[in-house]
mmCIF file of C-alpha atoms and ligand atoms in Angstrom:
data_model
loop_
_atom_site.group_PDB
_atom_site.id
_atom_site.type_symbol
_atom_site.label_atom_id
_atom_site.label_comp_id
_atom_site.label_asym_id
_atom_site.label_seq_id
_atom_site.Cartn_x
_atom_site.Cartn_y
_atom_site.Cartn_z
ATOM 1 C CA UNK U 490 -172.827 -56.101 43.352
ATOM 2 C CA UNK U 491 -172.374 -58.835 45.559
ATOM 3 C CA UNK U 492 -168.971 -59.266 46.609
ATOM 4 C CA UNK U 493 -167.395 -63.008 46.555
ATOM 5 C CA UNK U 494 -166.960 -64.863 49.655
ATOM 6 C CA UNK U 495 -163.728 -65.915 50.390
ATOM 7 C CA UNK U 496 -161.753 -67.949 52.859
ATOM 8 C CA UNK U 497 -158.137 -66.699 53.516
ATOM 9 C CA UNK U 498 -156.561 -69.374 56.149
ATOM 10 C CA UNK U 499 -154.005 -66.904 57.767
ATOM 11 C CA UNK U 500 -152.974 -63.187 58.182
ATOM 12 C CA UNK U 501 -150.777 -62.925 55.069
ATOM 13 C CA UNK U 502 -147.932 -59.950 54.483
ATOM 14 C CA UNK U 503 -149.681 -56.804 52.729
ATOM 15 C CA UNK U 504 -150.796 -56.158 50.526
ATOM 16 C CA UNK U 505 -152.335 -59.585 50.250
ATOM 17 C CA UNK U 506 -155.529 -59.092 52.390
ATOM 18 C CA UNK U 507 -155.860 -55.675 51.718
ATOM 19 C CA UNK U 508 -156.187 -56.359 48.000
ATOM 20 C CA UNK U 509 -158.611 -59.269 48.170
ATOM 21 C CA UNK U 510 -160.877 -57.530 50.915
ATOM 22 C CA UNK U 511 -161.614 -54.370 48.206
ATOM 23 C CA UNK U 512 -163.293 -57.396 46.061
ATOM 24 C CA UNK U 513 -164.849 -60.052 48.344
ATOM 25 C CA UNK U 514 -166.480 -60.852 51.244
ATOM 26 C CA UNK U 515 -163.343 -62.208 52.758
ATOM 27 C CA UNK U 516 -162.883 -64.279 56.320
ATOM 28 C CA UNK U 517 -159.714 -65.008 57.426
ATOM 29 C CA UNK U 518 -158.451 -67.109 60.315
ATOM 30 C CA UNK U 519 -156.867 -65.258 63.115
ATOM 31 C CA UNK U 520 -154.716 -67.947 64.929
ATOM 32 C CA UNK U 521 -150.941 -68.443 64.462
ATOM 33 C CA UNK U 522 -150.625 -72.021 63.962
ATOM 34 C CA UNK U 523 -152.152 -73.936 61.202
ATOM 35 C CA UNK U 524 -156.158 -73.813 61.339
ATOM 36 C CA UNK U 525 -157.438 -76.950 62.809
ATOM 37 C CA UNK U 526 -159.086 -79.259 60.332
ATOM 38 C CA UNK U 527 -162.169 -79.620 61.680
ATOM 39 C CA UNK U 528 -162.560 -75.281 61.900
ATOM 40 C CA UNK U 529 -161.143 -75.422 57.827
ATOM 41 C CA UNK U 530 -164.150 -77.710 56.986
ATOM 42 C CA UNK U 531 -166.679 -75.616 58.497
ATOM 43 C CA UNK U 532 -165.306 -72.295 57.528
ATOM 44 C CA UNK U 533 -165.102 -73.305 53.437
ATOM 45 C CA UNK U 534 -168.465 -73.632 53.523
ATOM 46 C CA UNK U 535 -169.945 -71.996 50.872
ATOM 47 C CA UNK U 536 -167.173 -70.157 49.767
ATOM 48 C CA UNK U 537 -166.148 -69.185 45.558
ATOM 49 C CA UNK U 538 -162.694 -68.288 46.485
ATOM 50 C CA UNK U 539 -160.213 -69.844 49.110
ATOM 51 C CA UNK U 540 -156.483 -68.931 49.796
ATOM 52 C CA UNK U 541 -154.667 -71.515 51.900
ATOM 53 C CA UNK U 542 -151.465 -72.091 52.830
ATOM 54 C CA UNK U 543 -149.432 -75.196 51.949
ATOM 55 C CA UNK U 544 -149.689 -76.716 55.942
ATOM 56 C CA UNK U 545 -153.808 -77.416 54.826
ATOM 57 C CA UNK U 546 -154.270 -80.417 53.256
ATOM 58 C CA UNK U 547 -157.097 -79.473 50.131
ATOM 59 C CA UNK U 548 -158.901 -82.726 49.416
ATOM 60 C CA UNK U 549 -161.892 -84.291 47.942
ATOM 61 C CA UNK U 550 -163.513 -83.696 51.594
ATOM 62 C CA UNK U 551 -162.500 -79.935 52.120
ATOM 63 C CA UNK U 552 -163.972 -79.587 48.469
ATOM 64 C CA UNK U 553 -167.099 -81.154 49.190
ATOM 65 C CA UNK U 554 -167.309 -79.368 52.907
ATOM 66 C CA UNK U 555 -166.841 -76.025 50.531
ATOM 67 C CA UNK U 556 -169.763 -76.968 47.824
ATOM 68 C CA UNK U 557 -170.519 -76.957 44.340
ATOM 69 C CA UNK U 558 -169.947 -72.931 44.249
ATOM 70 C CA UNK U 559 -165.728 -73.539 44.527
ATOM 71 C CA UNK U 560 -164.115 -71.911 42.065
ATOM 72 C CA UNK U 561 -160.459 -71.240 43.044
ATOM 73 C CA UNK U 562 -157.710 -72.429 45.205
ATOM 74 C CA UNK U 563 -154.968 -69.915 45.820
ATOM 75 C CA UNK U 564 -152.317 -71.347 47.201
ATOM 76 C CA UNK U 565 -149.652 -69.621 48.894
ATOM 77 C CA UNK U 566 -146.997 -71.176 48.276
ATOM 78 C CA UNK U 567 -145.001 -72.365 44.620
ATOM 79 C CA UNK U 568 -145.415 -75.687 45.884
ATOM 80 C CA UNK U 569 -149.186 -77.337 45.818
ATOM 81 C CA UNK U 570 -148.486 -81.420 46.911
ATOM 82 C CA UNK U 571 -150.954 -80.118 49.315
ATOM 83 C CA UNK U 572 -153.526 -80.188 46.989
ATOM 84 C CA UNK U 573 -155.624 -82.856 45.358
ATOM 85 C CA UNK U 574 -155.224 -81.094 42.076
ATOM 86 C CA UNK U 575 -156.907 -84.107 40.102
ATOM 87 C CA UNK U 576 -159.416 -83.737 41.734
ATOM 88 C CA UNK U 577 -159.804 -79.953 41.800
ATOM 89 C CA UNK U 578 -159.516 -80.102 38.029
ATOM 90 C CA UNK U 579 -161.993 -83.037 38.325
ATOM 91 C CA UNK U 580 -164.565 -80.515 39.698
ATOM 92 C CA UNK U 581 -163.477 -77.852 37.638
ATOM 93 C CA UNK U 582 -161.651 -75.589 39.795
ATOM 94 C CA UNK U 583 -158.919 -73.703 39.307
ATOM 95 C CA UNK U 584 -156.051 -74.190 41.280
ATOM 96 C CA UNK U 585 -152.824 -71.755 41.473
ATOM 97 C CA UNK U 586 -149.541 -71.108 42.981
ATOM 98 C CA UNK U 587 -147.257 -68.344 43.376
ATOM 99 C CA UNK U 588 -144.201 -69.705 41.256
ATOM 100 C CA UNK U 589 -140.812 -67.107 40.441
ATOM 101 C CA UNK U 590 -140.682 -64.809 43.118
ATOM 102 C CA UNK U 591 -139.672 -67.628 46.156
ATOM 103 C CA UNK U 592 -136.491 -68.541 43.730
ATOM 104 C CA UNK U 593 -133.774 -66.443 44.547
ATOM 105 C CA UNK U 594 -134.849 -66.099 48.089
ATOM 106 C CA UNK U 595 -135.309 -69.338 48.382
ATOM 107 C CA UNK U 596 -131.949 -70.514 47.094
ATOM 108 C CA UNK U 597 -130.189 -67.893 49.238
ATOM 109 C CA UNK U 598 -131.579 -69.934 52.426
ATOM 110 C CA UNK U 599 -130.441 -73.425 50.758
ATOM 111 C CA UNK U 600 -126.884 -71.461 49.964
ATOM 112 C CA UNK U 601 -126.894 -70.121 53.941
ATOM 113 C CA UNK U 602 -127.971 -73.744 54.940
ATOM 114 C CA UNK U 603 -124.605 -75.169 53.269
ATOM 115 C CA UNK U 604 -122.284 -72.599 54.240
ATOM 116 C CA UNK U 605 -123.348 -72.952 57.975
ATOM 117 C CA UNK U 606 -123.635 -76.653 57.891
ATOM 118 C CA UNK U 607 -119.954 -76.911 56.296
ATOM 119 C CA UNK U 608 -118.233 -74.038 58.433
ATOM 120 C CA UNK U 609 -120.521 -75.519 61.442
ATOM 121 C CA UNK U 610 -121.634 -71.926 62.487
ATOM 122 C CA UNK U 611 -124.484 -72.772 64.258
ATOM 123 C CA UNK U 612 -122.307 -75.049 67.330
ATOM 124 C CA UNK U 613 -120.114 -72.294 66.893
ATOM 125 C CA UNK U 614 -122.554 -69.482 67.825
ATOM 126 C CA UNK U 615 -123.497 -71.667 70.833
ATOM 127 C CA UNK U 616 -119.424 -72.311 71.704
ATOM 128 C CA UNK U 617 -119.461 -68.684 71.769
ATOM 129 C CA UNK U 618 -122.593 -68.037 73.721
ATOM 130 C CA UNK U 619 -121.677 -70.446 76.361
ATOM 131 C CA UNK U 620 -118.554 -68.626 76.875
ATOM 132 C CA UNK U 621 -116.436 -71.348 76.205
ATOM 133 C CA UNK U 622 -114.083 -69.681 73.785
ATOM 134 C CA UNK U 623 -110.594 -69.369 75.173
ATOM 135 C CA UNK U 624 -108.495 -68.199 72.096
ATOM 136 C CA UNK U 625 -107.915 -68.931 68.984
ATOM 137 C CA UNK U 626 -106.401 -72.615 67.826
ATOM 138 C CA UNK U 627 -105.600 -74.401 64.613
ATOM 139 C CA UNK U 628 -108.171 -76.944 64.889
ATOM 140 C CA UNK U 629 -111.175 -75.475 66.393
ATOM 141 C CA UNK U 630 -114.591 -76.262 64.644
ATOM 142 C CA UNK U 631 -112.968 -77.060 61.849
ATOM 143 C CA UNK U 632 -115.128 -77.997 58.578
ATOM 144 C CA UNK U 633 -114.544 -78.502 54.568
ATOM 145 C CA UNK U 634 -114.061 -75.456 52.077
ATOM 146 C CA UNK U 635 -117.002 -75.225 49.953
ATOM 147 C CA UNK U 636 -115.278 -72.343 47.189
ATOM 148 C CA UNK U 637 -113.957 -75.261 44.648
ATOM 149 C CA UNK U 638 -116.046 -78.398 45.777
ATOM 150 C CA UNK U 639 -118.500 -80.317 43.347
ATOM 151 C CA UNK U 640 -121.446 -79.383 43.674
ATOM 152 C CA UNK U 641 -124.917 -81.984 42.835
ATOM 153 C CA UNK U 642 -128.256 -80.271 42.566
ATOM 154 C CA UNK U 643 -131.231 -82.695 42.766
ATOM 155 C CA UNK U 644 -133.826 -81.046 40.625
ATOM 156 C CA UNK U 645 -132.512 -78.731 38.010
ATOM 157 C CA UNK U 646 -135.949 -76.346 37.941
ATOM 158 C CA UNK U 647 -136.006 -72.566 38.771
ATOM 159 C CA UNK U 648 -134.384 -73.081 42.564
ATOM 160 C CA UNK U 649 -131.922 -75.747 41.357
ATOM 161 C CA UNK U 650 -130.682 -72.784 38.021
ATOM 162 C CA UNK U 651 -130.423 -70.687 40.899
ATOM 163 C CA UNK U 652 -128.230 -72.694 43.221
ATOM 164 C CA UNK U 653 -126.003 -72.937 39.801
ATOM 165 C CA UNK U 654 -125.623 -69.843 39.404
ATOM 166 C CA UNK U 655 -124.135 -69.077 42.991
ATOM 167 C CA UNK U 656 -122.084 -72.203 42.619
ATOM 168 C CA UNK U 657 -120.556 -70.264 39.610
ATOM 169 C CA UNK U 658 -119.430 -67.624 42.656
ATOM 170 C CA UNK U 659 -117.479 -69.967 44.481
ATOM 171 C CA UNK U 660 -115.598 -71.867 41.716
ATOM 172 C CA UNK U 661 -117.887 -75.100 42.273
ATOM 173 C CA UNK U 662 -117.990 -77.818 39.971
ATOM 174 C CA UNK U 663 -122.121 -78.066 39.439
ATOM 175 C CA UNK U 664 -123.296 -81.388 38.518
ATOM 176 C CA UNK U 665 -127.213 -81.901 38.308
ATOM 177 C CA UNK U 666 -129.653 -84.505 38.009
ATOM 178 C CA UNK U 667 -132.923 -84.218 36.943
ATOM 179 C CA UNK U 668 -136.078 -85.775 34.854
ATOM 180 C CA UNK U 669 -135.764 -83.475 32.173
ATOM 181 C CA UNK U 670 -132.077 -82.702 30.619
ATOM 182 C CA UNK U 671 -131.286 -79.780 29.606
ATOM 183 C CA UNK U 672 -129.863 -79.283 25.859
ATOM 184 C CA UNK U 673 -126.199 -79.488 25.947
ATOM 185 C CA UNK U 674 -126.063 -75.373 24.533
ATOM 186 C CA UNK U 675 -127.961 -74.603 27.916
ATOM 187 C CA UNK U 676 -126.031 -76.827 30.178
ATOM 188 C CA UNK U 677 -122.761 -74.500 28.589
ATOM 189 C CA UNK U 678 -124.338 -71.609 29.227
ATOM 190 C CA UNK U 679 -125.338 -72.632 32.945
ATOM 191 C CA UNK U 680 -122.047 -74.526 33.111
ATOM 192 C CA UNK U 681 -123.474 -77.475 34.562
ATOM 193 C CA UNK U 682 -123.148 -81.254 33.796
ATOM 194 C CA UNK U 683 -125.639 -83.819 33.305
ATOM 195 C CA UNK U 684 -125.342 -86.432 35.979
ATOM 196 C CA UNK U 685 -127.262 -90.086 36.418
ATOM 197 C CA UNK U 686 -128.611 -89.783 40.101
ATOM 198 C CA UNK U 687 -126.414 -92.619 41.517
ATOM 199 C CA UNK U 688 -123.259 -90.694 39.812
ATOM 200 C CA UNK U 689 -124.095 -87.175 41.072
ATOM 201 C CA UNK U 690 -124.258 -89.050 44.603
ATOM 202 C CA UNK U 691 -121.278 -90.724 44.731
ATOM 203 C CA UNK U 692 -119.473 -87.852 43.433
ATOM 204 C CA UNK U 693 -120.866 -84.615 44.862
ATOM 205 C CA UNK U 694 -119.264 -83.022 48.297
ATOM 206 C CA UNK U 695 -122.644 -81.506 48.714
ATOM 207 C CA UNK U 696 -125.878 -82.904 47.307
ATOM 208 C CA UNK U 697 -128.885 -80.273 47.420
ATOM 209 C CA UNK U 698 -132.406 -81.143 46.468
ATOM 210 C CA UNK U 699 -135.035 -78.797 44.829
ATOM 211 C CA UNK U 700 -137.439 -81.147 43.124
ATOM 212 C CA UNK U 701 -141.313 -80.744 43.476
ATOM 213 C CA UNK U 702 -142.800 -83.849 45.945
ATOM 214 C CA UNK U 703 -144.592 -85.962 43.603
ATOM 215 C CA UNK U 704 -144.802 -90.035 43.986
ATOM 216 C CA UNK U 705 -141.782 -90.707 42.302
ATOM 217 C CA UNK U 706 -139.521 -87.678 44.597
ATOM 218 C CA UNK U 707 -141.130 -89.315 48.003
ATOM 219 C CA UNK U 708 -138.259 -90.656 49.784
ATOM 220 C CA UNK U 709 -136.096 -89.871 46.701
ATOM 221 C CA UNK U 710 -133.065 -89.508 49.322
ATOM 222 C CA UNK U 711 -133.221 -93.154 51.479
ATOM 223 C CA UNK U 712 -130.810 -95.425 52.912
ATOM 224 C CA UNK U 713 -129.478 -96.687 48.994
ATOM 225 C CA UNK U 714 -128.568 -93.241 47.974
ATOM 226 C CA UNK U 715 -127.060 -91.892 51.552
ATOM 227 C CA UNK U 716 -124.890 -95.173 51.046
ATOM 228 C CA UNK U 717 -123.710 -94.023 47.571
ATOM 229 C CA UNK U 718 -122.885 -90.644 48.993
ATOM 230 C CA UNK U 719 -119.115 -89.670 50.605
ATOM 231 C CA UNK U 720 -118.480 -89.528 53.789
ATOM 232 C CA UNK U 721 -117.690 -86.409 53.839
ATOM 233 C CA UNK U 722 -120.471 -85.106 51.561
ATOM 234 C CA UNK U 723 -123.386 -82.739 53.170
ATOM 235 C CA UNK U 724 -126.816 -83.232 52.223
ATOM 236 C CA UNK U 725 -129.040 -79.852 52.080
ATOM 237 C CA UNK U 726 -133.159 -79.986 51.722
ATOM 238 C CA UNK U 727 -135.222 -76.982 51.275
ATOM 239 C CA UNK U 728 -137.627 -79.166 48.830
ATOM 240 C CA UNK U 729 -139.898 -80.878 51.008
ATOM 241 C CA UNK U 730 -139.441 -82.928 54.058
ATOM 242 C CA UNK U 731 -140.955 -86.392 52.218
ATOM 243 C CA UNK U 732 -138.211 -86.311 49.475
ATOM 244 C CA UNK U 733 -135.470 -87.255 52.372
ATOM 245 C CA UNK U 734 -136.096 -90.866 54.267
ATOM 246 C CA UNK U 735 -135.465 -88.806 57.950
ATOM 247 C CA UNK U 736 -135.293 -92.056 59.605
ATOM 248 C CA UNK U 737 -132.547 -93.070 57.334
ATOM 249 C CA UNK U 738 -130.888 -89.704 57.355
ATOM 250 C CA UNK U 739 -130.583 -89.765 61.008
ATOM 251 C CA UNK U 740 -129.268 -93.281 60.886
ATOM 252 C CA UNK U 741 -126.945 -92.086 58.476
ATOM 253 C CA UNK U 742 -125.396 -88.947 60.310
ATOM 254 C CA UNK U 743 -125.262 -90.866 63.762
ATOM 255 C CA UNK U 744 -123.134 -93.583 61.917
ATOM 256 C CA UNK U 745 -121.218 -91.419 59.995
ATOM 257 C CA UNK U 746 -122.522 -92.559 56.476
ATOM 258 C CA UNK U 747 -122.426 -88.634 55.603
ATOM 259 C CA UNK U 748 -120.935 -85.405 57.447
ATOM 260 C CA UNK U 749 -124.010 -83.643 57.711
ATOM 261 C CA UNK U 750 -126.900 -82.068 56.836
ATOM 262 C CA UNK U 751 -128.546 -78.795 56.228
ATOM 263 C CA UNK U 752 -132.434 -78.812 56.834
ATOM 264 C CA UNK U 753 -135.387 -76.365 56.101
ATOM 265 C CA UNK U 754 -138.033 -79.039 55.615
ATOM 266 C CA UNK U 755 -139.013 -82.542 57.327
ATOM 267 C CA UNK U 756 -140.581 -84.996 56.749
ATOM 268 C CA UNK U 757 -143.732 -85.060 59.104
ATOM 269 C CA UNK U 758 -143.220 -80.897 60.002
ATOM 270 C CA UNK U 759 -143.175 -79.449 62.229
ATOM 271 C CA UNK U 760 -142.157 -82.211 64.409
ATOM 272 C CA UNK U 761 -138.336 -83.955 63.662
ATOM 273 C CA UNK U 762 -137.569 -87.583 63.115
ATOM 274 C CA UNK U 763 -136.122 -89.116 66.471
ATOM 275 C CA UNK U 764 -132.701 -88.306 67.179
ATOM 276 C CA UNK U 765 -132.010 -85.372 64.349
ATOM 277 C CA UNK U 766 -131.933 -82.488 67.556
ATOM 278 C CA UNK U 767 -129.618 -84.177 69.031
ATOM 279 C CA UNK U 768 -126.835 -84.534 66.121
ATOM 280 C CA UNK U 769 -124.477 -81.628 66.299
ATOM 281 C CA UNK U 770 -123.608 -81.778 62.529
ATOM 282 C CA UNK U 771 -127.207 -80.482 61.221
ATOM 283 C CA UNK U 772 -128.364 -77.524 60.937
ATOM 284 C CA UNK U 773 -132.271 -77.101 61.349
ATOM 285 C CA UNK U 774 -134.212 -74.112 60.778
ATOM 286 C CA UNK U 775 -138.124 -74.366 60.563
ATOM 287 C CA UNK U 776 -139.449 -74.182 56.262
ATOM 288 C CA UNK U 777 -137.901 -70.431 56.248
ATOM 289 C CA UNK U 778 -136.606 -70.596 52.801
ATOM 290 C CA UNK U 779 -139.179 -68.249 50.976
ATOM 291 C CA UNK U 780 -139.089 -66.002 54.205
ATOM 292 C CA UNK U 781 -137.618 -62.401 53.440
ATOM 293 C CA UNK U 782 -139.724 -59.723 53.843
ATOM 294 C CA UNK U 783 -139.677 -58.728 50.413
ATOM 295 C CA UNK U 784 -140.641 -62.324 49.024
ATOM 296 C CA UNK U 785 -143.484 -63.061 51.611
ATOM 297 C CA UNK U 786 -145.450 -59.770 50.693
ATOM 298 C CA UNK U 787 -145.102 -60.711 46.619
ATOM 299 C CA UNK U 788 -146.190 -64.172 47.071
ATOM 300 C CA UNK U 789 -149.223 -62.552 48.917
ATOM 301 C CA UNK U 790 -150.047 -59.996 46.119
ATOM 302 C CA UNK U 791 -149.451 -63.199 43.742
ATOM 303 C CA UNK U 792 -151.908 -65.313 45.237
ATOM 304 C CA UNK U 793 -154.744 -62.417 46.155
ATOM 305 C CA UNK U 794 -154.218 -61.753 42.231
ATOM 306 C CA UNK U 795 -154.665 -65.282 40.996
ATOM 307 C CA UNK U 796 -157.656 -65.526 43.484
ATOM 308 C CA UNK U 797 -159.044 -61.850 42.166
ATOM 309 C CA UNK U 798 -158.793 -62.651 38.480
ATOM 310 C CA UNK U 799 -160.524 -66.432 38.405
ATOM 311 C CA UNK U 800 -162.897 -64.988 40.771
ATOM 312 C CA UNK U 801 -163.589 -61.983 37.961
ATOM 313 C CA UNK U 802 -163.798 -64.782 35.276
ATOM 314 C CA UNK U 803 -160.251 -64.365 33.923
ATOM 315 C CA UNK U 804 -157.821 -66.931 33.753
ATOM 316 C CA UNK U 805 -155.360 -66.512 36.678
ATOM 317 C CA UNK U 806 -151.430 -66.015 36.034
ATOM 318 C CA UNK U 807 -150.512 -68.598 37.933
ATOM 319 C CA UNK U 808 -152.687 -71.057 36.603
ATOM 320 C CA UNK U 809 -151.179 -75.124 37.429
ATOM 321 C CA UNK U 810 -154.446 -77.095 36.179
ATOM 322 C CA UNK U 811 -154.589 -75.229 32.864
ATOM 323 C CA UNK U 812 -157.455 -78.597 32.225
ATOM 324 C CA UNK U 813 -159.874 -77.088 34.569
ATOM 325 C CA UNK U 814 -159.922 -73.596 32.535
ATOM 326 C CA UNK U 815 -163.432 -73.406 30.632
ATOM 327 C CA UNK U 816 -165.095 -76.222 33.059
ATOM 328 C CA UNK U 817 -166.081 -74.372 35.953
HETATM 329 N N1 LIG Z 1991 -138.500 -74.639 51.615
HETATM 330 C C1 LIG Z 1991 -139.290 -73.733 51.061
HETATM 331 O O1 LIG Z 1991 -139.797 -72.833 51.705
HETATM 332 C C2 LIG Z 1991 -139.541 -73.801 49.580
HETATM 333 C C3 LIG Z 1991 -139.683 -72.598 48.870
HETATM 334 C C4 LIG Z 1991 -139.905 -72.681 47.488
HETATM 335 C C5 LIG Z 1991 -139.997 -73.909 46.878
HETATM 336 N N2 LIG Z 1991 -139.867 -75.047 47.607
HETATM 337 C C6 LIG Z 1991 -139.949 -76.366 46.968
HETATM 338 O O2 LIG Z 1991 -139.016 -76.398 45.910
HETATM 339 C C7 LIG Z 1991 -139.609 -77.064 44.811
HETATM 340 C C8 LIG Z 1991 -138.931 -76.623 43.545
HETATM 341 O O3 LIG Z 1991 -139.287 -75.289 43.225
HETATM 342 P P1 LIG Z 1991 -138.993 -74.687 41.767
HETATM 343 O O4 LIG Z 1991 -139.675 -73.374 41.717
HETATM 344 O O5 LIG Z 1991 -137.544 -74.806 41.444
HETATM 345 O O6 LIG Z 1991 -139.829 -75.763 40.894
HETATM 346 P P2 LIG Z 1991 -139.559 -76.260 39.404
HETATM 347 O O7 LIG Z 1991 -140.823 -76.933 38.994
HETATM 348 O O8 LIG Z 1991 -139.011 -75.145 38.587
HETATM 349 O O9 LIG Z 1991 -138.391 -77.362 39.586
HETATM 350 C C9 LIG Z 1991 -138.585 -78.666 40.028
HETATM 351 C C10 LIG Z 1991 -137.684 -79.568 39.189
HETATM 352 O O10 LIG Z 1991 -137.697 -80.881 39.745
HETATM 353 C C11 LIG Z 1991 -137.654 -81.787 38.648
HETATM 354 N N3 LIG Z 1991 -138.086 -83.125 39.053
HETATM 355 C C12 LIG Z 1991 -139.350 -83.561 39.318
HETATM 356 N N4 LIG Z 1991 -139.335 -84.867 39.630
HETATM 357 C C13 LIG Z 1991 -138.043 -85.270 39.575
HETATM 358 C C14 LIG Z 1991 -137.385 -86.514 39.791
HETATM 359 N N5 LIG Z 1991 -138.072 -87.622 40.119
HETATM 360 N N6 LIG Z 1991 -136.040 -86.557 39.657
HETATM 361 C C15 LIG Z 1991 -135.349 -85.464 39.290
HETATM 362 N N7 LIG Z 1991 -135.918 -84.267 39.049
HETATM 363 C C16 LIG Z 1991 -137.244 -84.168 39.204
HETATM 364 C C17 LIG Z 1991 -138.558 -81.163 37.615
HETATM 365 O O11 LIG Z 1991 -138.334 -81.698 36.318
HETATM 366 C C18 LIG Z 1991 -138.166 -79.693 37.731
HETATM 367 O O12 LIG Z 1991 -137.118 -79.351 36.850
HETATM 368 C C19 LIG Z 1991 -141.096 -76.673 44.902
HETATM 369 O O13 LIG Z 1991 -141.928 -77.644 44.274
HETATM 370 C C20 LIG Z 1991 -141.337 -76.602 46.388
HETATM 371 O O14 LIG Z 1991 -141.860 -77.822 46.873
HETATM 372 C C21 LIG Z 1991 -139.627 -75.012 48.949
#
């Protein structure tokens, strides 16, 4: 039988490639930085199956470079805003994602992200590094407590549950805001509180965000809302860059508007707005939050899966245009 040809844009974690070479005819793009664009059109070509990652934008032109034949796109990733998915569902193709297994890791990253942003270990590391420490005093790199704080999550999905439930560990009260409440026998359980989004931001020491980008979360975070915040509160992202107003945010830590911020995503990655390297109360680290070893090699089995089984004619586990099932 012939196998399926498939485009994989990037050496994923095993078992990923192993599992969708046994099945198809699968290419995969050796370089370590995102595949140029022009390379991405020409190597779709043709294919049934293709794997990207979310740094490829998936449009009605990479669809059209790939042909009629199209069936899948895996994506790598539980986000897929870099996917035209209306009009993958338009031309009947299935598109998937690798949602679950990215939530606890990735909440442990947005957890580290607050803790070093409030206890400022990260000038503290480099204080120590430069061998400037001379002993110990009552007022060096001093920062807020976090255990006891009020905590506002932005997007009260799997990640933003999660953040909840470590809040729980370190006597936080959790406030959250999001487009769908919760019934009041699940906010108990969860022991969170139901929050307007100008009141969670006005009252929250930290604010953390963990909504999907969508039109209405694109610059959900701008100059309005950093005003409503304390000045004292931190501000953590490890949604997506676009939901934050960088501009804004760096206006707002160089002024003082807010204490700080903890960062995994921006806004036009990988570069930084102006002026955000140089502010000593963020903490930047470059979209690591699904990174542990363990997580990156299930999100690869994951996506080879969901690929494999629309490929085989099934429908895929992981299926986020259910409309498109039974019109390929
Ligand atoms: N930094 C990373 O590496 C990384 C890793 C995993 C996920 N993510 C991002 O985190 C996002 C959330 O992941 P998840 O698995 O928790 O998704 P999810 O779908 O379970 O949760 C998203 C929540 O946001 C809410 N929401 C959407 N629009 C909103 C709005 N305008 N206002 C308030 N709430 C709104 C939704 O109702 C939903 O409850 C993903 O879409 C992805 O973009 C980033």
């Amino acid at each position: 039988m012939a196998k399926w040809k498939v485009f994989v844009t990037r050496r994923l974690p095993s078992p990923g490639l192993e599992l969708v070479a046994e099945e198809c005819d699968a290419s995969v793009y050796e370089g370590d930085r995102p595949i140029p664009r022009e390379e991405l059109l020409r190597r779709v070509r043709g294919v049934e199956g293709l794997l990207p990652l979310l740094t490829e934008a998936i449009d009605a032109e990479l669809m059209e470079a790939a042909g009629p034949q199209l069936r899948v796109i895996a994506n790598y990733a539980v986000g897929f805003n870099n996917i035209d998915v209306a009009e993958a569902t338009r031309r009947g193709i299935l598109v998937t994602n690798t949602p679950g297994v990215l939530t606890e890791t990735t909440a442990d990253l947005a957890w580290a992200l607050l803790m070093a942003t409030a206890r400022r270990l990260v000038e503290a590391d480099a204080y120590m590094r430069a061998g400037k420490y001379a002993g110990w005093s009552p007022t060096l790199f001093l920062g807020p407590d976090v255990y006891g704080k009020t905590l506002g999550i932005v997007g009260f999905g799997r990640i933003g549950e999660a953040m909840a439930r470590r809040a729980r560990g370190f006597g936080m009260t959790v406030l959250y805001h999001d487009v769908r409440r919760r019934s009041e026998a699940e906010e108990q359980q969860l022991g969170v509180v139901f929050r307007e989004m100008d009141d969670l931001l006005a009252e929250a020491d930290f604010v953390t965000l963990h909504v999907d980008l969508n039109e209405r979360t694109h610059h959900l975070i701008g100059r309005p809302q950093l005003e409503r915040m304390k000045p004292s509160a931190i501000l953590i992202n490890a949604a997506r860059g676009p939901v934050v107003d960088e501009a804004a945010l760096v206006e707002a830590l160089r002024t003082g508007q807010i204490a700080g911020a903890g960062l995994d995503v921006f806004e036009r990655e990988p570069e930084m707005a102006p002026g955000l390297a140089d502010l000593p109360n963020t903490v930047l680290v470059p979209h690591i939050a699904s990174g542990s070893l363990e997580t990156r090699a299930k999100m690869a089995e994951i996506a080879a899966t969901n690929l494999l089984e629309a490929l085989r004619g099934h429908r895929p586990p992981n299926l986020v245009n259910p409309e498109a099932w039974g019109k390929e």
